Coordinates of C-alpha atoms in Angstrom, one line a residue:
Chain A
X1 CA 0.0 0.0 0.0
X2 CA 2.7 2.4 1.0
X3 CA 4.6 1.6 -2.2
X4 CA 1.5 2.4 -4.3
X5 CA 1.0 5.7 -2.6
X6 CA 4.6 6.8 -3.3
X7 CA 4.1 5.7 -6.9
X8 CA 1.1 8.0 -7.2
X9 CA 3.1 10.8 -5.6
X10 CA 6.0 10.4 -8.0
X11 CA 3.5 10.3 -10.9
X12 CA 1.8 13.4 -9.7
X13 CA 5.0 15.3 -9.1
X14 CA 6.1 14.4 -12.6
X15 CA 2.8 15.8 -14.0
X16 CA 3.3 18.9 -11.9
X17 CA 6.8 19.5 -13.2
X18 CA 5.5 19.1 -16.7
X19 CA 2.7 21.4 -16.0
X20 CA 4.8 24.1 -14.5
X21 CA 7.0 24.3 -17.6
X22 CA 4.3 23.7 -20.2
X23 CA 2.5 26.5 -22.0
X24 CA -0.3 28.3 -20.1
X25 CA -3.2 26.4 -21.7
X26 CA -1.9 23.1 -20.4
X27 CA -1.4 24.7 -17.0
X28 CA -5.0 25.8 -17.1
X29 CA -6.2 22.2 -17.9
X30 CA -4.0 20.6 -15.3
X31 CA -5.2 23.0 -12.6
X32 CA -8.8 22.1 -13.6
X33 CA -7.9 18.4 -13.4
X34 CA -6.5 18.8 -9.8
X35 CA -9.6 20.8 -8.7
X36 CA -12.1 18.3 -10.1
X37 CA -9.9 15.5 -8.6
X38 CA -10.4 17.0 -5.1
X39 CA -14.2 17.3 -5.7
X40 CA -14.3 13.7 -6.9
X41 CA -12.4 12.4 -3.8
X42 CA -14.8 14.4 -1.6
X43 CA -17.7 12.8 -3.3
X44 CA -16.2 9.3 -3.2
X45 CA -16.0 9.5 0.6
X46 CA -19.8 9.7 0.7
X47 CA -20.7 7.4 -2.2
X48 CA -17.9 4.9 -2.5
X49 CA -17.2 4.4 1.2
X50 CA -20.4 5.5 2.9
X51 CA -22.7 4.1 0.3
X52 CA -24.8 7.3 0.3
X53 CA -25.7 8.2 -3.3
X54 CA -26.0 12.0 -3.3
X55 CA -27.1 14.1 -6.2
X56 CA -26.8 17.4 -4.3
X57 CA -23.1 17.7 -4.1
X58 CA -22.9 20.7 -6.4
X59 CA -24.5 22.7 -3.6
X60 CA -21.5 21.8 -1.3
X61 CA -19.1 22.6 -4.1
X62 CA -20.7 25.9 -5.0
X63 CA -21.3 27.2 -1.5
X64 CA -17.5 27.1 -0.9
X65 CA -17.0 29.3 -3.9
X66 CA -19.8 31.6 -2.9
X67 CA -18.6 31.7 0.7
X68 CA -15.2 32.8 -0.4
X69 CA -16.4 35.3 -3.0
X70 CA -18.9 37.0 -0.7
X71 CA -16.5 37.3 2.2
X72 CA -13.8 38.7 -0.1
X73 CA -15.9 41.2 -1.8
X74 CA -18.3 42.3 0.9
X75 CA -16.2 42.7 4.0
X76 CA -12.8 43.5 5.4
X77 CA -11.8 39.9 6.4
X78 CA -8.2 38.9 5.9
X79 CA -7.5 36.9 2.8
X80 CA -6.9 33.4 4.1
X81 CA -9.9 33.7 6.5
X82 CA -12.2 33.8 3.4
X83 CA -11.0 30.4 2.5
X84 CA -11.8 29.1 6.0
X85 CA -15.3 30.7 5.6
X86 CA -15.8 28.9 2.4
X87 CA -14.8 25.6 3.9
X88 CA -16.9 26.2 7.0
X89 CA -19.9 26.9 4.8
X90 CA -19.4 23.6 3.0
X91 CA -19.0 21.7 6.3
X92 CA -22.2 23.2 7.8
X93 CA -24.2 22.7 4.6
X94 CA -23.0 19.1 4.5
X95 CA -24.0 18.5 8.1
X96 CA -27.4 20.1 7.4
X97 CA -28.0 18.0 4.4
X98 CA -27.2 14.9 6.4
X99 CA -29.6 16.0 9.1
X100 CA -32.4 16.7 6.6
X101 CA -31.9 13.4 4.9
X102 CA -31.5 11.5 8.1
X103 CA -34.6 9.4 7.7
X104 CA -34.3 8.7 4.0
X105 CA -32.5 5.8 2.3
X106 CA -32.0 4.7 -1.3
X107 CA -34.0 6.5 -4.0
X108 CA -35.6 8.8 -1.4
X109 CA -32.2 9.9 -0.2
X110 CA -31.0 10.5 -3.7
X111 CA -34.0 12.6 -4.6
X112 CA -34.1 14.5 -1.4
X113 CA -30.4 15.5 -1.8
X114 CA -31.3 16.5 -5.4
X115 CA -34.1 18.7 -4.2
X116 CA -32.0 20.3 -1.5
X117 CA -29.2 21.0 -4.0
X118 CA -31.8 22.5 -6.4
X119 CA -33.1 24.6 -3.5
X120 CA -29.6 26.1 -3.0
X121 CA -29.3 26.6 -6.8
X122 CA -32.6 28.5 -6.8
X123 CA -31.7 30.6 -3.8
X124 CA -28.4 31.7 -5.5
X125 CA -30.3 32.4 -8.7
X126 CA -33.1 34.3 -7.0
X127 CA -31.3 36.5 -4.4
X128 CA -29.8 38.8 -7.0
X129 CA -28.9 41.5 -4.6
X130 CA -26.5 39.2 -2.7
X131 CA -25.2 36.7 -5.2
X132 CA -25.7 38.6 -8.5
X133 CA -28.2 36.0 -9.6
X134 CA -27.4 34.5 -13.0
X135 CA -24.4 36.8 -13.5
X136 CA -22.6 35.4 -10.4
X137 CA -19.7 37.2 -8.7
X138 CA -16.5 38.1 -10.4
X139 CA -15.1 41.1 -8.6
X140 CA -12.2 39.3 -6.8
X141 CA -8.6 38.3 -7.4
X142 CA -6.4 35.5 -6.2
X143 CA -4.0 37.9 -4.6
X144 CA -6.7 39.1 -2.3
X145 CA -6.3 35.7 -0.6
X146 CA -2.6 35.6 -0.7
X147 CA -0.2 37.5 -2.9
X148 CA 1.9 34.4 -3.5
X149 CA -1.0 32.9 -5.5
X150 CA -1.1 35.5 -8.1
X151 CA 0.8 33.7 -10.9
X152 CA -0.7 30.7 -12.6
X153 CA 2.3 28.6 -11.8
X154 CA 2.1 29.3 -8.1
X155 CA -1.6 28.5 -8.2
X156 CA -1.0 25.2 -9.9
X157 CA 1.5 24.2 -7.3
X158 CA -0.9 25.3 -4.5
X159 CA -3.7 23.2 -6.1
X160 CA -1.4 20.2 -6.3
X161 CA -0.4 20.5 -2.7
X162 CA -4.0 20.8 -1.8
X163 CA -5.0 17.7 -3.8
X164 CA -2.2 15.7 -2.2
X165 CA -3.1 16.8 1.3
X166 CA -6.7 16.0 0.7
X167 CA -5.8 12.6 -0.7
X168 CA -3.5 11.8 2.2
X169 CA -6.0 13.0 4.9
X170 CA -8.8 11.0 3.3
X171 CA -6.6 8.0 2.9
X172 CA -5.7 8.0 6.6
X173 CA -9.4 8.5 7.4
X174 CA -10.7 5.6 5.4
X175 CA -7.9 3.4 6.8
X176 CA -8.8 4.3 10.4
X177 CA -11.4 2.5 12.5
X178 CA -13.7 5.3 11.6
X179 CA -13.2 4.4 8.0
X180 CA -14.1 0.8 8.7
X181 CA -17.3 2.1 10.4
X182 CA -18.0 4.1 7.3
X183 CA -17.8 1.0 5.2
X184 CA -20.2 -0.6 7.7
X185 CA -22.6 2.2 7.0
X186 CA -22.5 1.3 3.4
X187 CA -22.7 -2.5 3.8
X188 CA -25.0 -2.9 6.7
X189 CA -26.2 0.0 8.8
X190 CA -28.2 -2.3 11.0
X191 CA -25.1 -4.4 12.0
X192 CA -23.1 -1.2 12.5
X193 CA -25.7 0.0 15.0
X194 CA -25.7 -3.4 16.7
X195 CA -21.9 -3.0 17.2
X196 CA -22.6 0.2 19.1
X197 CA -21.9 2.8 16.4
X198 CA -24.5 5.4 15.5
X199 CA -25.2 5.4 11.8
X200 CA -26.9 8.8 12.1
X201 CA -23.8 10.4 13.6
X202 CA -21.7 8.7 11.0
X203 CA -23.8 10.2 8.2
X204 CA -23.5 13.7 9.7
X205 CA -19.7 13.3 10.1
X206 CA -19.1 12.0 6.6
X207 CA -21.3 14.5 5.0
X208 CA -19.7 17.4 6.9
X209 CA -16.2 16.2 5.8
X210 CA -17.3 15.6 2.3
X211 CA -18.9 19.0 2.3
X212 CA -15.7 20.6 3.5
X213 CA -13.6 18.9 0.8
X214 CA -16.2 19.7 -1.9
X215 CA -16.3 23.3 -0.8
X216 CA -12.5 23.3 -1.0
X217 CA -12.8 22.4 -4.7
X218 CA -15.4 25.1 -5.2
X219 CA -13.0 27.6 -3.6
X220 CA -10.2 26.5 -5.8
X221 CA -12.4 26.9 -8.9
X222 CA -13.5 30.4 -7.8
X223 CA -9.9 31.4 -7.3
X224 CA -8.8 29.8 -10.5
X225 CA -11.2 31.5 -12.9
X226 CA -11.9 34.5 -10.7
X227 CA -15.7 33.9 -10.9
X228 CA -18.4 31.9 -9.2
X229 CA -21.9 31.6 -10.6
X230 CA -25.0 29.4 -10.2
X231 CA -23.7 27.0 -12.8
X232 CA -21.4 25.6 -10.1
X233 CA -24.5 24.7 -8.0
X234 CA -26.4 23.1 -10.9
X235 CA -27.8 19.6 -11.1
X236 CA -25.4 18.9 -14.0
X237 CA -22.4 19.5 -11.8
X238 CA -23.8 17.0 -9.2
X239 CA -24.4 14.4 -11.9
X240 CA -21.0 14.9 -13.3
X241 CA -19.2 14.1 -10.1
X242 CA -21.5 11.0 -9.6
X243 CA -20.6 9.8 -13.1
X244 CA -16.9 10.5 -12.5
X245 CA -17.0 8.4 -9.3
X246 CA -18.7 5.5 -11.2
X247 CA -16.3 5.8 -14.0
X248 CA -13.2 5.7 -11.8
X249 CA -14.5 3.0 -9.4
X250 CA -16.2 4.2 -6.2
X251 CA -14.5 3.5 -3.0
X252 CA -10.9 3.9 -4.1
X253 CA -10.3 7.7 -3.9
X254 CA -7.6 7.5 -6.6
X255 CA -10.0 6.1 -9.2
X256 CA -12.5 8.9 -9.1
X257 CA -9.6 11.4 -9.1
X258 CA -8.1 9.9 -12.2
X259 CA -11.5 9.8 -13.9
X260 CA -11.9 13.5 -13.0
X261 CA -8.7 14.1 -14.9
X262 CA -10.0 12.1 -17.9
X263 CA -13.3 14.1 -17.8
X264 CA -11.5 17.5 -17.8
X265 CA -9.2 16.5 -20.7
X266 CA -12.2 15.0 -22.7
X267 CA -14.1 18.2 -22.0
X268 CA -11.3 20.4 -23.3
X269 CA -10.5 18.3 -26.3
X270 CA -14.2 17.8 -27.4
X271 CA -15.1 21.5 -26.8
X272 CA -12.3 22.5 -29.1
X273 CA -13.9 20.6 -31.9
X274 CA -17.6 21.1 -31.4
X275 CA -20.1 23.2 -29.5
X276 CA -22.2 20.1 -28.7
X277 CA -20.5 19.3 -25.5
X278 CA -23.9 18.8 -23.8
X279 CA -24.7 16.1 -26.3
X280 CA -21.5 14.3 -25.7
X281 CA -21.9 14.6 -22.0
X282 CA -25.4 13.2 -22.1
X283 CA -24.3 10.3 -24.3
X284 CA -21.4 9.6 -21.9
X285 CA -23.8 9.5 -19.0
X286 CA -26.0 6.9 -20.8
X287 CA -23.1 4.8 -22.0
X288 CA -21.4 4.7 -18.5
X289 CA -24.7 3.7 -16.8
X290 CA -25.5 1.0 -19.4
X291 CA -22.0 -0.5 -19.3
X292 CA -21.4 -0.5 -15.6
X293 CA -23.6 1.4 -13.1
X294 CA -21.5 0.2 -10.2
X295 CA -18.1 1.2 -11.5
X296 CA -16.5 1.0 -14.9
X297 CA -13.2 0.0 -13.4
X298 CA -14.7 -2.9 -11.5
X299 CA -16.5 -4.1 -14.6
X300 CA -13.3 -4.1 -16.7
X301 CA -11.4 -5.8 -13.9
X302 CA -14.0 -8.5 -13.5
X303 CA -14.1 -9.1 -17.3
X304 CA -10.3 -9.4 -17.4
X305 CA -10.2 -11.8 -14.5
X306 CA -13.0 -13.9 -16.0
X307 CA -11.0 -14.1 -19.2
X308 CA -7.7 -15.2 -17.5
X309 CA -9.7 -17.7 -15.4
X310 CA -11.4 -19.1 -18.5
X311 CA -8.0 -19.4 -20.2
X312 CA -6.5 -21.2 -17.2
X313 CA -9.5 -23.5 -17.0
X314 CA -9.1 -24.3 -20.7
X315 CA -5.4 -25.1 -20.2
X316 CA -6.1 -27.5 -17.4
X317 CA -8.8 -29.1 -19.4
X318 CA -6.3 -29.6 -22.3
X319 CA -3.7 -31.1 -20.1
X320 CA -6.3 -33.3 -18.5
X321 CA -7.4 -34.6 -21.9
X322 CA -3.8 -35.2 -22.8
X323 CA -3.4 -37.2 -19.6
X324 CA -6.4 -39.4 -20.7
X325 CA -4.9 -39.9 -24.2
X326 CA -1.8 -41.2 -22.7
Chain B
X1 CA -54.9 41.1 -8.4
X2 CA -57.1 40.1 -5.5
X3 CA -56.1 37.4 -3.1
X4 CA -58.7 35.0 -4.5
X5 CA -57.5 35.6 -8.0
X6 CA -53.9 34.9 -6.9
X7 CA -55.0 31.6 -5.2
X8 CA -56.7 30.6 -8.4
X9 CA -53.6 31.4 -10.4
X10 CA -51.7 29.2 -8.0
X11 CA -54.4 26.5 -8.5
X12 CA -53.9 26.7 -12.3
X13 CA -50.2 26.3 -11.9
X14 CA -50.8 23.4 -9.6
X15 CA -53.0 21.8 -12.3
X16 CA -50.2 22.2 -14.8
X17 CA -47.8 20.6 -12.4
X18 CA -50.2 17.8 -11.8
X19 CA -50.3 16.9 -15.5
X20 CA -46.5 16.5 -15.3
X21 CA -46.3 14.8 -12.0
X22 CA -49.1 12.2 -12.6
X23 CA -47.0 10.3 -15.1
X24 CA -43.9 10.5 -13.1
X25 CA -45.5 9.1 -9.9
X26 CA -47.3 6.3 -11.8
X27 CA -44.1 5.2 -13.4
X28 CA -42.4 5.1 -10.1
X29 CA -45.2 3.1 -8.5
X30 CA -45.3 0.6 -11.4
X31 CA -41.7 0.0 -12.0
X32 CA -39.7 2.0 -9.4
X33 CA -38.6 3.9 -12.5
X34 CA -37.3 7.5 -12.0
X35 CA -37.2 9.5 -15.2
X36 CA -35.3 12.8 -14.9
X37 CA -35.9 13.5 -18.5
X38 CA -39.5 14.1 -17.8
X39 CA -39.0 17.9 -17.7
X40 CA -37.4 17.7 -21.1
X41 CA -40.4 15.9 -22.5
X42 CA -42.5 18.8 -21.2
X43 CA -40.2 21.3 -23.0
X44 CA -40.0 19.2 -26.1
X45 CA -43.8 19.1 -26.3
X46 CA -44.0 22.9 -26.2
X47 CA -41.4 23.3 -29.0
X48 CA -43.0 20.6 -31.2
X49 CA -46.4 22.3 -30.8
X50 CA -44.9 25.8 -31.7
X51 CA -43.3 24.2 -34.8
X52 CA -46.4 22.3 -35.8
X53 CA -48.6 25.4 -35.4
X54 CA -46.3 27.4 -37.7
X55 CA -46.2 24.6 -40.2
X56 CA -49.9 24.0 -40.2
X57 CA -51.2 27.5 -40.7
X58 CA -51.0 31.2 -41.4
X59 CA -52.7 32.3 -38.2
X60 CA -53.6 30.6 -34.9
X61 CA -57.1 29.2 -35.5
X62 CA -58.7 26.7 -33.1
X63 CA -58.1 23.8 -35.5
X64 CA -54.4 24.5 -36.1
X65 CA -53.6 24.9 -32.4
X66 CA -55.6 21.7 -31.7
X67 CA -53.8 20.0 -34.5
X68 CA -50.4 21.2 -33.2
X69 CA -51.2 20.0 -29.7
X70 CA -52.2 16.6 -31.0
X71 CA -49.0 16.3 -33.0
X72 CA -46.9 17.3 -29.9
X73 CA -48.7 14.9 -27.6
X74 CA -48.4 11.9 -30.0
X75 CA -44.8 12.5 -31.0
X76 CA -43.6 12.9 -27.4
X77 CA -45.7 9.9 -26.3
X78 CA -43.8 7.9 -28.9
X79 CA -40.5 9.4 -27.7
X80 CA -41.5 8.2 -24.2
X81 CA -42.3 4.7 -25.4
X82 CA -38.9 4.6 -27.2
X83 CA -37.1 5.9 -24.1
X84 CA -38.5 2.9 -22.1
X85 CA -37.9 0.3 -24.8
X86 CA -34.3 1.5 -25.6
X87 CA -33.0 2.7 -22.2
X88 CA -35.0 2.3 -19.1
X89 CA -35.9 -1.4 -19.8
X90 CA -32.2 -2.2 -19.4
X91 CA -31.8 -0.3 -16.2
X92 CA -34.6 -1.8 -14.1
X93 CA -34.0 -1.7 -10.4
X94 CA -30.8 0.3 -10.7
X95 CA -32.0 3.6 -9.5
X96 CA -28.7 5.5 -9.7
X97 CA -28.2 4.3 -13.3
X98 CA -31.8 5.4 -14.2
X99 CA -31.3 8.8 -12.6
X100 CA -28.0 9.5 -14.3
X101 CA -28.9 8.0 -17.6
X102 CA -32.1 10.0 -17.8
X103 CA -30.2 13.2 -16.9
X104 CA -28.1 12.2 -19.9
X105 CA -31.2 12.0 -22.0
X106 CA -32.2 15.5 -20.7
X107 CA -28.9 16.9 -21.7
X108 CA -29.1 15.5 -25.2
X109 CA -32.6 16.9 -25.6
X110 CA -31.5 20.3 -24.3
X111 CA -28.6 20.3 -26.7
X112 CA -30.8 19.4 -29.7
X113 CA -33.4 22.0 -28.8
X114 CA -30.7 24.7 -28.4
X115 CA -29.3 23.8 -31.8
X116 CA -32.7 23.7 -33.5
X117 CA -34.3 26.8 -31.8
X118 CA -31.3 28.8 -30.6
X119 CA -32.2 28.8 -26.9
X120 CA -34.6 31.8 -27.1
X121 CA -37.9 31.6 -25.4
X122 CA -40.8 31.1 -27.8
X123 CA -44.4 31.9 -27.3
X124 CA -47.3 29.7 -28.5
X125 CA -50.0 31.6 -30.3
X126 CA -53.3 31.6 -28.3
X127 CA -56.1 29.9 -30.1
X128 CA -59.1 32.2 -30.3
X129 CA -61.2 30.2 -27.8
X130 CA -58.6 30.6 -25.1
X131 CA -57.7 34.3 -25.7
X132 CA -59.1 37.0 -23.5
X133 CA -60.2 36.8 -19.9
X134 CA -63.3 35.5 -18.1
X135 CA -64.9 36.5 -14.9
X136 CA -66.3 33.7 -12.8
X137 CA -67.4 33.9 -9.1
X138 CA -66.1 37.5 -9.1
X139 CA -62.6 36.5 -10.1
X140 CA -61.2 37.7 -13.4
X141 CA -58.5 35.5 -14.9
X142 CA -57.2 34.8 -18.4
X143 CA -59.2 32.1 -20.1
X144 CA -56.1 29.9 -20.3
X145 CA -55.9 29.8 -16.5
X146 CA -59.6 28.7 -16.1
X147 CA -59.0 26.1 -18.8
X148 CA -56.0 24.7 -16.9
X149 CA -57.9 24.4 -13.7
X150 CA -60.8 22.7 -15.4
X151 CA -58.4 20.4 -17.3
X152 CA -56.6 19.5 -14.1
X153 CA -59.9 18.5 -12.5
X154 CA -61.0 16.5 -15.5
X155 CA -57.7 14.7 -15.7
X156 CA -57.7 14.0 -12.0
X157 CA -61.2 12.6 -12.1
X158 CA -60.5 10.6 -15.3
X159 CA -57.4 9.0 -13.7
X160 CA -59.4 8.1 -10.6
X161 CA -62.2 6.6 -12.7
X162 CA -59.7 4.6 -14.9
X163 CA -57.9 3.3 -11.9
X164 CA -61.0 2.5 -9.9
X165 CA -63.3 1.2 -12.6
X166 CA -61.5 -0.4 -15.5
X167 CA -59.6 -3.6 -16.0
X168 CA -56.5 -1.7 -16.9
X169 CA -56.8 0.3 -13.7
X170 CA -57.2 -2.8 -11.7
X171 CA -54.1 -4.3 -13.3
X172 CA -52.1 -1.0 -12.7
X173 CA -53.2 -1.0 -9.0
X174 CA -52.2 -4.6 -8.6
X175 CA -48.8 -4.0 -10.2
X176 CA -48.2 -0.9 -8.0
X177 CA -49.0 -2.9 -4.9
X178 CA -46.9 -6.0 -5.7
X179 CA -45.3 -6.2 -9.1
X180 CA -44.2 -9.9 -8.8
X181 CA -47.5 -11.1 -7.6
X182 CA -49.3 -9.2 -10.4
X183 CA -47.0 -10.9 -12.9
X184 CA -47.7 -14.2 -11.4
X185 CA -51.4 -13.6 -12.0
X186 CA -50.8 -12.9 -15.6
X187 CA -50.8 -9.1 -15.6
X188 CA -48.5 -8.0 -18.4
X189 CA -46.6 -5.6 -16.2
X190 CA -43.9 -4.7 -18.7
X191 CA -46.4 -3.8 -21.4
X192 CA -48.5 -1.9 -19.0
X193 CA -45.5 0.0 -17.9
X194 CA -44.4 0.9 -21.4
X195 CA -47.8 2.4 -22.2
X196 CA -48.2 4.2 -19.0
X197 CA -44.8 5.6 -19.6
X198 CA -45.9 6.8 -23.0
X199 CA -49.1 8.3 -21.6
X200 CA -47.1 10.0 -18.9
X201 CA -44.8 11.5 -21.6
X202 CA -47.9 12.6 -23.5
X203 CA -49.3 14.3 -20.5
X204 CA -46.0 16.1 -19.9
X205 CA -46.0 17.3 -23.5
X206 CA -49.6 18.5 -23.2
X207 CA -48.5 20.5 -20.1
X208 CA -45.7 21.9 -22.2
X209 CA -48.0 23.1 -24.9
X210 CA -50.3 24.7 -22.2
X211 CA -47.3 26.3 -20.5
X212 CA -46.6 27.8 -23.9
X213 CA -50.0 29.5 -23.8
X214 CA -49.5 30.8 -20.2
X215 CA -45.9 32.0 -20.6
X216 CA -43.4 30.6 -23.0
X217 CA -41.3 27.6 -23.9
X218 CA -37.6 27.6 -23.2
X219 CA -34.9 24.8 -23.3
X220 CA -33.6 25.7 -19.8
X221 CA -37.0 25.1 -18.2
X222 CA -36.4 21.4 -18.3
X223 CA -34.8 20.9 -14.9
X224 CA -36.7 23.8 -13.2
X225 CA -40.0 22.1 -14.0
X226 CA -38.6 18.7 -13.3
X227 CA -37.7 19.6 -9.8
X228 CA -41.1 20.9 -9.0
X229 CA -42.7 17.8 -10.4
X230 CA -40.3 15.6 -8.5
X231 CA -41.0 17.6 -5.3
X232 CA -44.7 16.9 -5.9
X233 CA -44.1 13.2 -6.5
X234 CA -42.1 12.7 -3.3
X235 CA -44.4 15.0 -1.3
X236 CA -47.5 13.2 -2.4
X237 CA -45.9 9.8 -1.7
X238 CA -44.1 8.2 -4.6
X239 CA -46.6 6.1 -6.6
X240 CA -49.6 7.8 -5.2
X241 CA -51.6 9.6 -7.9
X242 CA -54.1 11.1 -5.4
X243 CA -51.2 12.3 -3.3
X244 CA -49.6 13.9 -6.3
X245 CA -52.9 15.8 -6.9
X246 CA -52.9 17.2 -3.4
X247 CA -49.2 18.0 -3.4
X248 CA -49.6 19.7 -6.8
X249 CA -52.3 22.1 -5.5
X250 CA -50.2 22.7 -2.4
X251 CA -47.0 23.5 -4.4
X252 CA -48.9 25.7 -6.9
X253 CA -50.6 27.7 -4.1
X254 CA -47.5 28.1 -2.0
X255 CA -45.6 29.3 -5.1
X256 CA -48.2 32.0 -5.6
X257 CA -48.2 33.0 -2.0
X258 CA -44.4 33.3 -2.3
X259 CA -44.8 35.5 -5.3
X260 CA -47.2 37.7 -3.3
X261 CA -45.2 38.1 -0.2
X262 CA -41.6 37.5 -1.1
X263 CA -41.3 38.2 -4.8
X264 CA -37.6 38.0 -5.0
X265 CA -37.3 34.7 -3.3
X266 CA -40.6 33.2 -4.6
X267 CA -38.9 30.3 -6.4
X268 CA -37.0 29.4 -3.3
X269 CA -39.8 29.8 -0.7
X270 CA -41.4 26.7 -2.2
X271 CA -38.6 24.5 -1.2
X272 CA -38.8 25.3 2.5
X273 CA -42.1 23.4 3.3
X274 CA -41.2 20.7 0.8
X275 CA -37.8 19.9 2.4
X276 CA -39.2 20.3 5.9
X277 CA -42.0 17.8 5.2
X278 CA -39.6 15.3 3.5
X279 CA -37.1 15.6 6.3
X280 CA -39.8 14.4 8.7
X281 CA -41.7 12.1 6.5
X282 CA -39.3 10.7 3.8
X283 CA -42.1 8.8 2.1
X284 CA -44.2 11.8 1.7
X285 CA -47.6 12.9 2.9
X286 CA -49.7 10.0 1.5
X287 CA -46.9 7.5 0.8
X288 CA -46.6 4.1 2.0
X289 CA -43.0 3.2 1.3
X290 CA -42.6 1.6 -2.1
X291 CA -39.6 -0.7 -2.2
X292 CA -37.4 -0.4 -5.2
X293 CA -36.7 -3.8 -6.7

């Protein structure tokens, strides 16, 4: 396990080196990859480990960005505190979402998170005087948070550090006894409760943490493009991260992060050829769900294993027949 | 506008939402199917009707508008049947897959609509028999609003009668209660579902045409209307058509009260009671918990 982590770290640092020295467009894409990677890991904690299928995560993502943007533009708070405000907003909204959905499971849970997410989206759209409505907020700069972040290169490095820290922290968490309990929440809440854990408290904790991580990604996005709008809170954003988790293999952290990278690259490449990104995105949703609704990575792995097993079985059969012939 | 008039406007909006939610809730009850492209079928209906109306005529006469409506309702109904045959059939019982794949369908429909119509809101020409306003019981409303209320009542009663008095209704009720047992007794559950899905899509398209009369059709309305319909479905208890009717009236009226008292936040106000009720009663007001198999 340790070996694998260091392998990932080496790979990531290599990408980073590449990114720092590459032309600005690639830096832009790489920064997006890292940010979406953080969001995907935050989502995976809830879906992959906790087994809670949420379709309201865009609200957690967006509220981070809005928290930062509003506190930067509308008050005299010190730069780095605005980041904390964004994270705290995500944490609180996450916990609130868990509280509101406490009694729901399965499809009811999914739809209720969707409705809550859409409520936040509507709120941001409607309260024009505070959030700018559809126009969003764009009157802030990265150097308002910290002057060191002004250059794109520095920001890329900061995002990378952020992604690595988030990964390591989440890795430690899912490896801890708490992380085992989390898997219990996914596999059998009843048994978890019988063992003396509280599934309800667990839900609140995991949603709060996931909310904080998702908000972090929203903050990074807001800082990256210098803008936050209601699009960040949209249902499509929630669905994207769910599809990314499924694509990369839920319950692995690394898988969804890598899938997030693929998603961003595909988005950039396809958008440079055609304006029909929505069409491609929609088709991708359908294909992923038809092929492997539980995780594309798992389906591929299972198929590969089946094939090797079949080959092995065939080989033994052949030798056995040869034995008979003799 | 007087308070009563505003309540009636809310009621007409509720009737519109009921047309959309009825199919959605029936599909859930029958097959545990969740179709998040339902709002797109609503928008699609509106656009097809606008197109058909311009193709059919020089001016909006009663016949052309009626013809355009029929075209929209039939075409979208067939789209719905195709959607089930090609996609949802393969995803039975996998609710995350259904939800995400139908969001995919919604995105595709939105992209196609934006490409074809350029994303601008279009208005549907009023047919002569629905233009102007009408004063009933001292309340003066546009005729379209009265029509919507009447239509909502008619559809609600018709659904009740079909469900309570016909063989198909009996089969549907049996399948909603226990799908496997109904199958064992020879109820063709899958075929039933395909047609109910088609009828649900048609109703959504019809609502889309009517929304074109009341305000306008717009590609980005798909998710906005879908969320309202979904809220109604969960609020009424998933699978309960009667619950959906009550919830639709509730949501329509609350929406109007929001517009009256908190105009800026009207769209948001709606969510507060909905989320509060669902937090306390996850299976809705009239719902018995339907297990998703």
